[in-house]
CSV table of C-alpha atoms in Angstrom, one decimal:
chain,number,residue,atom,x,y,z
A,76,MET,CA,-31.9,-34.9,-72.4
A,77,ARG,CA,-34.7,-34.6,-69.9
A,78,ARG,CA,-34.1,-36.9,-66.9
A,79,PRO,CA,-36.7,-39.6,-66.1
A,80,GLY,CA,-39.3,-38.4,-63.7
A,81,SER,CA,-39.3,-34.8,-64.9
A,82,ALA,CA,-42.5,-32.9,-65.8
A,83,ALA,CA,-42.9,-33.9,-69.4
A,84,SER,CA,-46.4,-33.0,-70.3
A,85,VAL,CA,-49.7,-32.1,-68.7
A,86,THR,CA,-50.9,-35.7,-69.1
A,87,GLY,CA,-47.7,-37.6,-69.6
A,88,THR,CA,-47.6,-38.1,-73.4
A,89,GLY,CA,-44.5,-37.3,-75.3
A,90,GLY,CA,-44.4,-35.5,-78.6
A,91,ARG,CA,-45.1,-38.7,-80.6
A,92,GLY,CA,-47.8,-40.0,-78.4
A,93,ARG,CA,-45.5,-42.1,-76.2
A,94,ARG,CA,-46.2,-41.9,-72.5
A,95,ARG,CA,-43.1,-40.7,-70.6
A,96,ARG,CA,-42.4,-42.3,-67.3
A,97,GLY,CA,-42.9,-40.1,-64.3
A,98,GLY,CA,-44.8,-37.4,-66.2
A,99,SER,CA,-48.4,-36.6,-65.8
A,100,PRO,CA,-51.0,-37.8,-65.1
A,101,ARG,CA,-48.7,-39.2,-62.5
A,102,ARG,CA,-47.3,-35.8,-61.7
A,103,PHE,CA,-50.7,-34.1,-61.9
A,104,THR,CA,-52.1,-36.8,-59.7
A,105,HIS,CA,-49.2,-36.2,-57.3
A,106,TRP,CA,-50.0,-32.5,-57.2
A,107,VAL,CA,-53.7,-33.2,-56.5
A,108,GLU,CA,-53.3,-36.0,-53.9
A,109,ASN,CA,-50.0,-35.1,-52.2
A,110,ILE,CA,-49.5,-31.4,-52.5
A,111,ALA,CA,-53.0,-29.9,-52.6
A,112,ALA,CA,-54.8,-32.5,-50.5
A,113,PRO,CA,-53.0,-31.8,-47.2
A,114,ALA,CA,-53.2,-28.0,-47.7
A,115,VAL,CA,-56.8,-27.3,-48.8
A,116,ARG,CA,-60.3,-27.8,-47.5
A,117,GLU,CA,-62.2,-31.0,-48.5
A,118,ASN,CA,-64.6,-29.1,-50.8
A,119,THR,CA,-61.7,-27.3,-52.5
A,120,LEU,CA,-60.0,-30.7,-53.0
A,121,ALA,CA,-63.2,-32.2,-54.5
A,122,GLY,CA,-63.2,-29.3,-57.1
A,123,TYR,CA,-59.6,-29.9,-58.0
A,124,ARG,CA,-60.2,-33.6,-58.5
A,125,VAL,CA,-63.2,-33.0,-60.8
A,126,ALA,CA,-61.3,-30.4,-62.8
A,127,ALA,CA,-58.2,-32.6,-63.1
A,128,TYR,CA,-59.6,-36.0,-63.7
A,129,ARG,CA,-62.7,-35.2,-65.7
A,130,HIS,CA,-61.4,-32.2,-67.8
A,131,LEU,CA,-57.8,-31.3,-67.7
A,132,ILE,CA,-56.0,-34.7,-68.0
A,133,PRO,CA,-58.3,-35.9,-70.8
A,134,GLY,CA,-58.4,-32.5,-72.6
A,135,LEU,CA,-54.8,-31.4,-72.6
A,136,GLY,CA,-53.0,-34.7,-72.9
A,137,ALA,CA,-51.4,-33.8,-76.3
A,138,HIS,CA,-49.4,-30.9,-74.9
A,139,ARG,CA,-46.0,-31.1,-73.3
A,140,ILE,CA,-45.9,-29.0,-70.2
A,141,GLU,CA,-42.9,-26.9,-71.3
A,142,ARG,CA,-44.6,-26.2,-74.7
A,143,LEU,CA,-48.0,-25.3,-73.3
A,144,GLU,CA,-49.1,-21.9,-74.4
A,145,PRO,CA,-51.9,-19.6,-73.3
A,146,GLU,CA,-53.6,-20.1,-76.6
A,147,HIS,CA,-53.8,-23.9,-75.9
A,148,LEU,CA,-55.7,-23.2,-72.7
A,149,GLU,CA,-58.0,-20.7,-74.2
A,150,ARG,CA,-59.0,-23.1,-77.0
A,151,PHE,CA,-59.4,-25.8,-74.4
A,152,TYR,CA,-61.8,-23.6,-72.3
A,153,ARG,CA,-63.8,-22.8,-75.5
A,154,ARG,CA,-64.1,-26.5,-76.4
A,155,MET,CA,-65.3,-27.3,-72.9
A,156,GLN,CA,-68.2,-24.9,-73.2
A,157,GLU,CA,-69.0,-25.9,-76.8
A,158,THR,CA,-69.4,-29.5,-75.6
A,159,GLY,CA,-71.7,-28.6,-72.8
A,160,SER,CA,-69.7,-27.5,-69.8
A,161,ALA,CA,-70.9,-24.4,-68.0
A,162,PRO,CA,-68.7,-21.3,-67.9
A,163,ALA,CA,-68.3,-21.9,-64.1
A,164,THR,CA,-66.9,-25.4,-64.8
A,165,ALA,CA,-64.5,-24.0,-67.4
A,166,HIS,CA,-63.4,-21.3,-65.0
A,167,GLN,CA,-62.8,-24.0,-62.3
A,168,ALA,CA,-60.6,-25.9,-64.7
A,169,HIS,CA,-58.7,-22.6,-65.3
A,170,ARG,CA,-58.2,-21.9,-61.6
A,171,THR,CA,-57.0,-25.5,-61.0
A,172,ILE,CA,-54.4,-25.7,-63.8
A,173,ARG,CA,-53.2,-22.2,-62.8
A,174,THR,CA,-52.6,-23.3,-59.3
A,175,ALA,CA,-51.0,-26.6,-60.4
A,176,LEU,CA,-48.6,-24.9,-62.8
A,177,ASN,CA,-47.7,-22.2,-60.2
A,178,GLU,CA,-46.3,-25.1,-58.2
A,179,ALA,CA,-44.4,-26.4,-61.3
A,180,VAL,CA,-42.9,-22.9,-61.6
A,181,ARG,CA,-42.0,-22.8,-58.0
A,182,ARG,CA,-40.2,-26.1,-58.3
A,183,GLY,CA,-38.3,-25.1,-61.4
A,184,HIS,CA,-40.1,-27.3,-63.9
A,185,LEU,CA,-41.5,-24.3,-65.8
A,186,ALA,CA,-40.0,-20.8,-66.4
A,187,LYS,CA,-43.5,-19.2,-66.5
A,188,ASN,CA,-47.1,-20.2,-66.0
A,189,PRO,CA,-49.1,-20.0,-69.2
A,190,ALA,CA,-52.3,-20.1,-67.2
A,191,THR,CA,-51.6,-16.7,-65.7
A,192,LEU,CA,-51.4,-15.3,-69.2
A,193,ALA,CA,-54.4,-17.1,-70.6
A,194,LYS,CA,-57.7,-15.2,-70.6
A,195,ALA,CA,-60.0,-16.9,-68.1
A,196,PRO,CA,-63.5,-18.0,-69.2
A,197,ARG,CA,-65.9,-15.3,-68.8
A,198,LEU,CA,-68.4,-15.8,-66.0
A,199,PRO,CA,-71.9,-14.4,-66.5
A,200,GLU,CA,-72.7,-11.7,-64.0
A,201,SER,CA,-75.9,-12.1,-62.1
A,202,GLU,CA,-77.4,-9.1,-60.4
A,203,ILE,CA,-78.2,-10.0,-56.7
A,204,GLU,CA,-80.9,-7.9,-55.1
A,205,PRO,CA,-80.7,-8.1,-51.3
A,206,TYR,CA,-83.9,-8.2,-49.3
A,207,THR,CA,-85.2,-4.8,-48.1
A,208,VAL,CA,-85.5,-4.0,-44.4
A,209,SER,CA,-89.3,-4.4,-44.5
A,210,GLU,CA,-88.8,-7.8,-46.2
A,211,VAL,CA,-86.4,-8.9,-43.5
A,212,GLN,CA,-88.9,-7.9,-40.9
A,213,ARG,CA,-91.6,-10.0,-42.6
A,214,LEU,CA,-89.2,-12.9,-42.8
A,215,MET,CA,-88.3,-12.6,-39.1
A,216,ALA,CA,-92.0,-12.6,-38.3
A,217,ALA,CA,-92.4,-15.8,-40.2
A,218,THR,CA,-89.9,-17.6,-37.9
A,219,HIS,CA,-92.0,-17.1,-34.8
A,220,GLY,CA,-92.9,-20.4,-33.2
A,221,ARG,CA,-90.6,-22.5,-35.4
A,222,ARG,CA,-87.6,-24.5,-34.2
A,223,ASN,CA,-84.2,-22.8,-34.2
A,224,SER,CA,-85.9,-19.5,-35.2
A,225,ALA,CA,-82.9,-17.6,-33.8
A,226,ARG,CA,-80.8,-19.2,-36.5
A,227,TRP,CA,-82.3,-16.8,-39.1
A,228,ALA,CA,-81.8,-13.8,-36.9
A,229,VAL,CA,-78.1,-14.7,-36.7
A,230,ALA,CA,-78.0,-14.9,-40.5
A,231,LEU,CA,-79.8,-11.7,-41.2
A,232,ALA,CA,-78.3,-9.5,-38.5
A,233,LEU,CA,-74.7,-10.8,-38.5
A,234,GLY,CA,-74.3,-12.0,-42.1
A,235,LEU,CA,-72.9,-15.4,-41.1
A,236,ARG,CA,-72.4,-18.0,-43.8
A,237,GLN,CA,-74.5,-21.1,-43.6
A,238,GLU,CA,-71.6,-23.2,-42.5
A,239,GLU,CA,-70.6,-20.7,-39.9
A,240,ALA,CA,-74.0,-20.5,-38.4
A,241,LEU,CA,-74.5,-24.2,-38.3
A,242,GLY,CA,-71.0,-24.8,-36.9
A,243,LEU,CA,-71.6,-22.6,-33.8
A,244,ARG,CA,-71.5,-24.2,-30.4
A,245,TRP,CA,-72.7,-22.8,-27.1
A,246,PRO,CA,-69.1,-22.0,-25.8
A,247,ASP,CA,-68.8,-19.7,-28.9
A,248,VAL,CA,-71.4,-17.4,-27.5
A,249,ASP,CA,-71.1,-15.2,-24.4
A,250,LEU,CA,-74.6,-13.8,-23.8
A,251,ASP,CA,-73.5,-11.8,-20.8
A,252,ALA,CA,-70.8,-10.0,-22.8
A,253,GLY,CA,-73.0,-9.9,-25.9
A,254,THR,CA,-70.4,-11.5,-28.2
A,255,LEU,CA,-70.3,-14.4,-30.7
A,256,THR,CA,-67.1,-16.0,-32.0
A,257,VAL,CA,-66.9,-17.8,-35.3
A,258,ARG,CA,-64.3,-20.6,-35.1
A,259,ARG,CA,-65.4,-23.3,-37.6
A,260,GLY,CA,-67.8,-24.2,-40.3
A,261,ARG,CA,-70.3,-27.1,-40.6
A,262,GLN,CA,-69.5,-29.5,-43.4
A,263,ARG,CA,-72.0,-31.5,-45.4
A,264,PRO,CA,-72.2,-35.1,-44.1
A,265,ARG,CA,-70.5,-37.8,-46.0
A,266,TRP,CA,-71.1,-41.5,-45.4
A,267,GLU,CA,-69.9,-44.8,-46.6
A,268,HIS,CA,-71.4,-48.3,-46.4
A,269,GLY,CA,-70.7,-50.1,-43.1
A,270,CYS,CA,-72.5,-53.3,-43.9
A,271,ARG,CA,-70.5,-56.5,-44.0
A,272,SER,CA,-72.7,-57.9,-46.8
A,273,PRO,CA,-74.3,-55.7,-49.4
A,274,CYS,CA,-77.4,-54.0,-48.0
A,275,GLY,CA,-78.8,-53.2,-51.4
A,276,ARG,CA,-78.7,-49.5,-50.9
A,277,LYS,CA,-77.0,-47.4,-53.6
A,278,TYR,CA,-75.7,-44.7,-51.4
A,279,GLY,CA,-73.6,-45.0,-48.3
A,280,GLY,CA,-75.9,-42.5,-46.5
A,281,HIS,CA,-78.8,-44.9,-46.9
A,282,CYS,CA,-77.0,-47.9,-45.5
A,283,PRO,CA,-78.4,-49.0,-42.1
A,284,ALA,CA,-74.9,-49.5,-40.8
A,285,ARG,CA,-73.5,-46.3,-42.4
A,286,ARG,CA,-70.2,-44.8,-41.3
A,287,GLN,CA,-69.4,-41.1,-41.2
A,288,VAL,CA,-66.3,-40.4,-43.2
A,289,ARG,CA,-66.3,-36.5,-43.1
A,290,ALA,CA,-65.9,-34.5,-39.9
A,291,ASP,CA,-68.9,-32.5,-38.7
A,292,THR,CA,-66.9,-29.2,-39.0
A,293,ALA,CA,-63.8,-27.8,-40.5
A,294,GLU,CA,-61.7,-24.6,-39.8
A,295,THR,CA,-62.9,-21.3,-41.2
A,296,LYS,CA,-62.0,-20.6,-44.8
A,297,SER,CA,-59.4,-18.0,-43.9
A,298,ARG,CA,-57.9,-16.3,-40.9
A,299,ALA,CA,-60.3,-13.4,-41.4
A,300,GLY,CA,-63.2,-15.9,-41.1
A,301,ARG,CA,-62.2,-16.6,-37.5
A,302,ARG,CA,-63.7,-13.5,-35.7
A,303,SER,CA,-65.7,-12.2,-32.8
A,304,ILE,CA,-68.9,-10.2,-33.4
A,305,GLY,CA,-70.9,-8.0,-31.1
A,306,LEU,CA,-74.5,-9.0,-30.6
A,307,PRO,CA,-77.5,-6.6,-30.6
A,308,ASP,CA,-79.5,-6.7,-27.4
A,309,GLU,CA,-82.5,-8.1,-29.3
A,310,LEU,CA,-80.5,-11.0,-30.6
A,311,VAL,CA,-79.1,-11.7,-27.1
A,312,ALA,CA,-82.7,-12.0,-25.9
A,313,LEU,CA,-83.6,-14.3,-28.8
A,314,LEU,CA,-80.6,-16.6,-28.0
A,315,ARG,CA,-81.6,-16.7,-24.3
A,316,LYS,CA,-85.1,-17.8,-25.3
A,317,HIS,CA,-83.6,-20.3,-27.8
A,318,ARG,CA,-81.4,-21.8,-25.0
A,319,ASP,CA,-84.4,-22.3,-22.8
A,320,GLU,CA,-86.3,-24.0,-25.7
A,321,GLN,CA,-83.3,-26.3,-26.4
A,322,GLU,CA,-83.1,-27.3,-22.7
A,323,GLN,CA,-86.8,-28.4,-22.9
A,324,GLU,CA,-85.9,-30.5,-26.0
A,325,ARG,CA,-83.0,-32.0,-24.2
A,326,ALA,CA,-85.3,-33.1,-21.3
A,327,THR,CA,-87.8,-34.6,-23.8
A,328,ALA,CA,-85.1,-36.5,-25.8
A,329,ALA,CA,-83.7,-37.9,-22.5
A,330,GLN,CA,-81.1,-40.6,-23.3
A,331,LEU,CA,-81.4,-40.0,-27.0
A,332,TRP,CA,-79.9,-36.6,-26.7
A,333,GLU,CA,-76.5,-36.1,-28.4
A,334,ASP,CA,-74.5,-33.8,-26.2
A,335,GLY,CA,-72.5,-31.9,-28.9
A,336,ASP,CA,-73.1,-28.3,-27.5
A,337,TRP,CA,-74.5,-27.2,-30.9
A,338,LEU,CA,-76.1,-23.8,-30.8
A,339,PHE,CA,-78.6,-24.9,-33.4
A,340,ALA,CA,-79.3,-28.6,-33.1
A,341,THR,CA,-81.7,-31.3,-34.2
A,342,PRO,CA,-84.5,-32.3,-31.8
A,343,THR,CA,-82.1,-34.9,-30.4
A,344,GLY,CA,-79.1,-32.6,-30.1
A,345,GLY,CA,-77.2,-33.5,-33.3
A,346,PRO,CA,-75.7,-31.1,-35.8
A,347,VAL,CA,-78.2,-29.7,-38.3
A,348,ASN,CA,-77.8,-31.0,-41.9
A,349,PRO,CA,-77.1,-28.1,-44.3
A,350,ARG,CA,-79.8,-29.5,-46.7
A,351,THR,CA,-82.4,-29.5,-43.9
A,352,ASP,CA,-81.4,-25.9,-43.1
A,353,TYR,CA,-81.7,-24.9,-46.8
A,354,ASP,CA,-85.2,-26.5,-47.1
A,355,GLU,CA,-86.3,-24.5,-44.0
A,356,TRP,CA,-85.1,-21.3,-45.6
A,357,LYS,CA,-87.2,-22.0,-48.7
A,358,ARG,CA,-90.3,-22.7,-46.5
A,359,LEU,CA,-89.8,-19.4,-44.6
A,360,LEU,CA,-89.7,-17.4,-47.8
A,361,LYS,CA,-93.0,-18.9,-48.9
A,362,LEU,CA,-94.5,-18.3,-45.4
A,363,ALA,CA,-93.4,-14.6,-45.5
A,364,GLY,CA,-94.7,-14.2,-49.1
A,365,LEU,CA,-91.3,-13.1,-50.4
A,366,ARG,CA,-89.6,-13.8,-53.7
A,367,ASP,CA,-87.5,-16.9,-54.0
A,368,GLY,CA,-83.8,-16.3,-53.1
A,369,ARG,CA,-80.7,-18.1,-52.3
A,370,LEU,CA,-79.8,-18.8,-48.6
A,371,HIS,CA,-76.6,-16.8,-49.3
A,372,ASP,CA,-78.8,-13.8,-50.1
A,373,ALA,CA,-79.3,-13.4,-46.4
A,374,ARG,CA,-75.6,-12.6,-46.2
A,375,HIS,CA,-75.9,-10.0,-49.0
A,376,THR,CA,-78.7,-8.5,-47.1
A,377,ALA,CA,-76.7,-8.2,-43.9
A,378,ALA,CA,-73.8,-6.5,-45.8
A,379,THR,CA,-76.2,-4.0,-47.3
A,380,VAL,CA,-77.6,-3.2,-43.9
A,381,LEU,CA,-74.1,-2.5,-42.6
A,382,LEU,CA,-73.6,-0.2,-45.6
A,383,ILE,CA,-76.8,1.7,-44.9
A,384,LEU,CA,-75.7,2.2,-41.3
A,385,GLY,CA,-72.5,3.8,-42.6
A,386,LEU,CA,-70.0,1.5,-40.9
A,387,ALA,CA,-66.4,1.9,-41.9
A,388,GLU,CA,-65.1,-0.6,-44.4
A,389,ARG,CA,-62.6,-2.1,-42.0
A,390,ALA,CA,-65.4,-2.7,-39.5
A,391,VAL,CA,-67.6,-4.3,-42.1
A,392,MET,CA,-64.7,-6.5,-43.2
A,393,GLY,CA,-64.3,-7.7,-39.6
A,394,ILE,CA,-68.0,-8.5,-39.1
A,395,MET,CA,-68.4,-10.2,-42.5
A,396,GLY,CA,-65.1,-12.1,-42.2
A,397,TRP,CA,-63.7,-10.8,-45.5
A,398,SER,CA,-59.9,-11.2,-46.1
A,399,ASN,CA,-59.6,-8.3,-48.5
A,400,SER,CA,-61.5,-5.1,-49.3
A,401,ALA,CA,-62.3,-6.2,-52.8
A,402,MET,CA,-65.0,-8.4,-51.3
A,403,ALA,CA,-67.0,-5.3,-50.4
A,404,ALA,CA,-67.8,-4.7,-54.1
A,405,ARG,CA,-69.4,-8.1,-54.3
A,406,TYR,CA,-71.6,-7.9,-51.3
A,407,GLN,CA,-72.5,-4.3,-50.6
A,408,HIS,CA,-75.3,-3.4,-53.0
A,409,LEU,CA,-76.4,0.1,-53.7
A,410,THR,CA,-80.1,0.2,-52.6
A,411,ALA,CA,-82.4,3.1,-53.3
A,412,GLN,CA,-81.9,4.3,-49.7
A,413,VAL,CA,-78.1,4.4,-50.1
A,414,ARG,CA,-78.3,6.2,-53.4
A,415,ARG,CA,-80.6,8.8,-51.9
A,416,ASP,CA,-78.2,9.3,-49.0
A,417,ILE,CA,-75.4,9.8,-51.4
A,418,ALA,CA,-77.4,12.4,-53.3
A,419,GLN,CA,-78.2,14.3,-50.1
A,420,ARG,CA,-74.5,14.4,-49.2
A,421,VAL,CA,-73.5,15.7,-52.6
A,422,GLY,CA,-76.2,18.3,-52.3
A,423,GLY,CA,-75.0,19.4,-48.9
A,424,LEU,CA,-71.5,19.6,-50.3
A,425,LEU,CA,-72.3,21.7,-53.4
A,426,TRP,CA,-75.0,23.9,-51.9
A,427,ASP,CA,-74.6,25.6,-48.5
A,428,SER,CA,-78.0,25.1,-46.9
A,429,SER,CA,-77.4,28.0,-44.6
A,430,THR,CA,-77.6,30.4,-47.4
A,431,GLY,CA,-80.7,29.0,-48.9
A,432,ASP,CA,-79.5,30.1,-52.3
A,433,PRO,CA,-78.3,27.4,-54.7
A,434,GLU,CA,-76.8,30.1,-56.9
A,435,SER,CA,-74.6,31.5,-54.2
A,436,THR,CA,-70.9,30.7,-53.9
A,437,SER,CA,-68.6,30.9,-51.0
């Protein structure tokens, strides 16, 4: 007989529809709120909560955890997509239950994890075309005269993620040594109502007395994300100019200035909102006359430039903040220039140019 409080089912219903005490959703909730929550970033936790409470608990409630088979999960993923969920949403549900059941295996509630055997929902592959060097030059020209213009040089030259660039503070930059250290990432602001009586605003962020409930920054995604990067001389010069411009803004703002030491700040010294940063990226693309692209495509572009320069994979991993070499396949795109370089190297290997005779052999 299974003792009370053991893992009975994914959602806590027994074989005849009776809810068993101590099972899920209580146990699944326990995993989300007490096991995962202290160990993962806030954005990851938000994804777990959506997957668990909106999809997994309602959708797999008829299955006891010890009788859950890979086929149950595969049918569940298919039903999700048939009822309107995107493949990425189904894939998030798969990753969430796989992680949760791994913990059940570790604690002895399961002998094996069926989610590791189930075929994950297929994600459509989207071909990402990085910007060319000439397009990057046009984009950089479009930043001249705009606030925080050096922010885009940092993105395109160093490949920093948006949250990494916006999370930089001046102590992270040593302009004399020509280095920059990534230590944290900017988080999207989150607010709650601070009014004593209802202010009539729907969202906490619109409340006149709003209170911030999410920290400005969080630690980097991984240990590899915490890294130091060398700065090109041209970028050092841009950052010196940017520092002078920010000092002028500080003097203009006077007592309104928020002294947070942000490398890229608002006109009053506060941290830049990621949404504001995104909107500026879109404006710059239009000003430069370039095709529309994601902000993250700047990172793809930087990785491609490193590939063109022929840097060793280990060096590229250090600059980009990748934790494993498999990431290179996702970011380093073969451009026409790279393909031509490969062709020339193959030609040099197969035909000895010193002989001038492609038919000759050594």
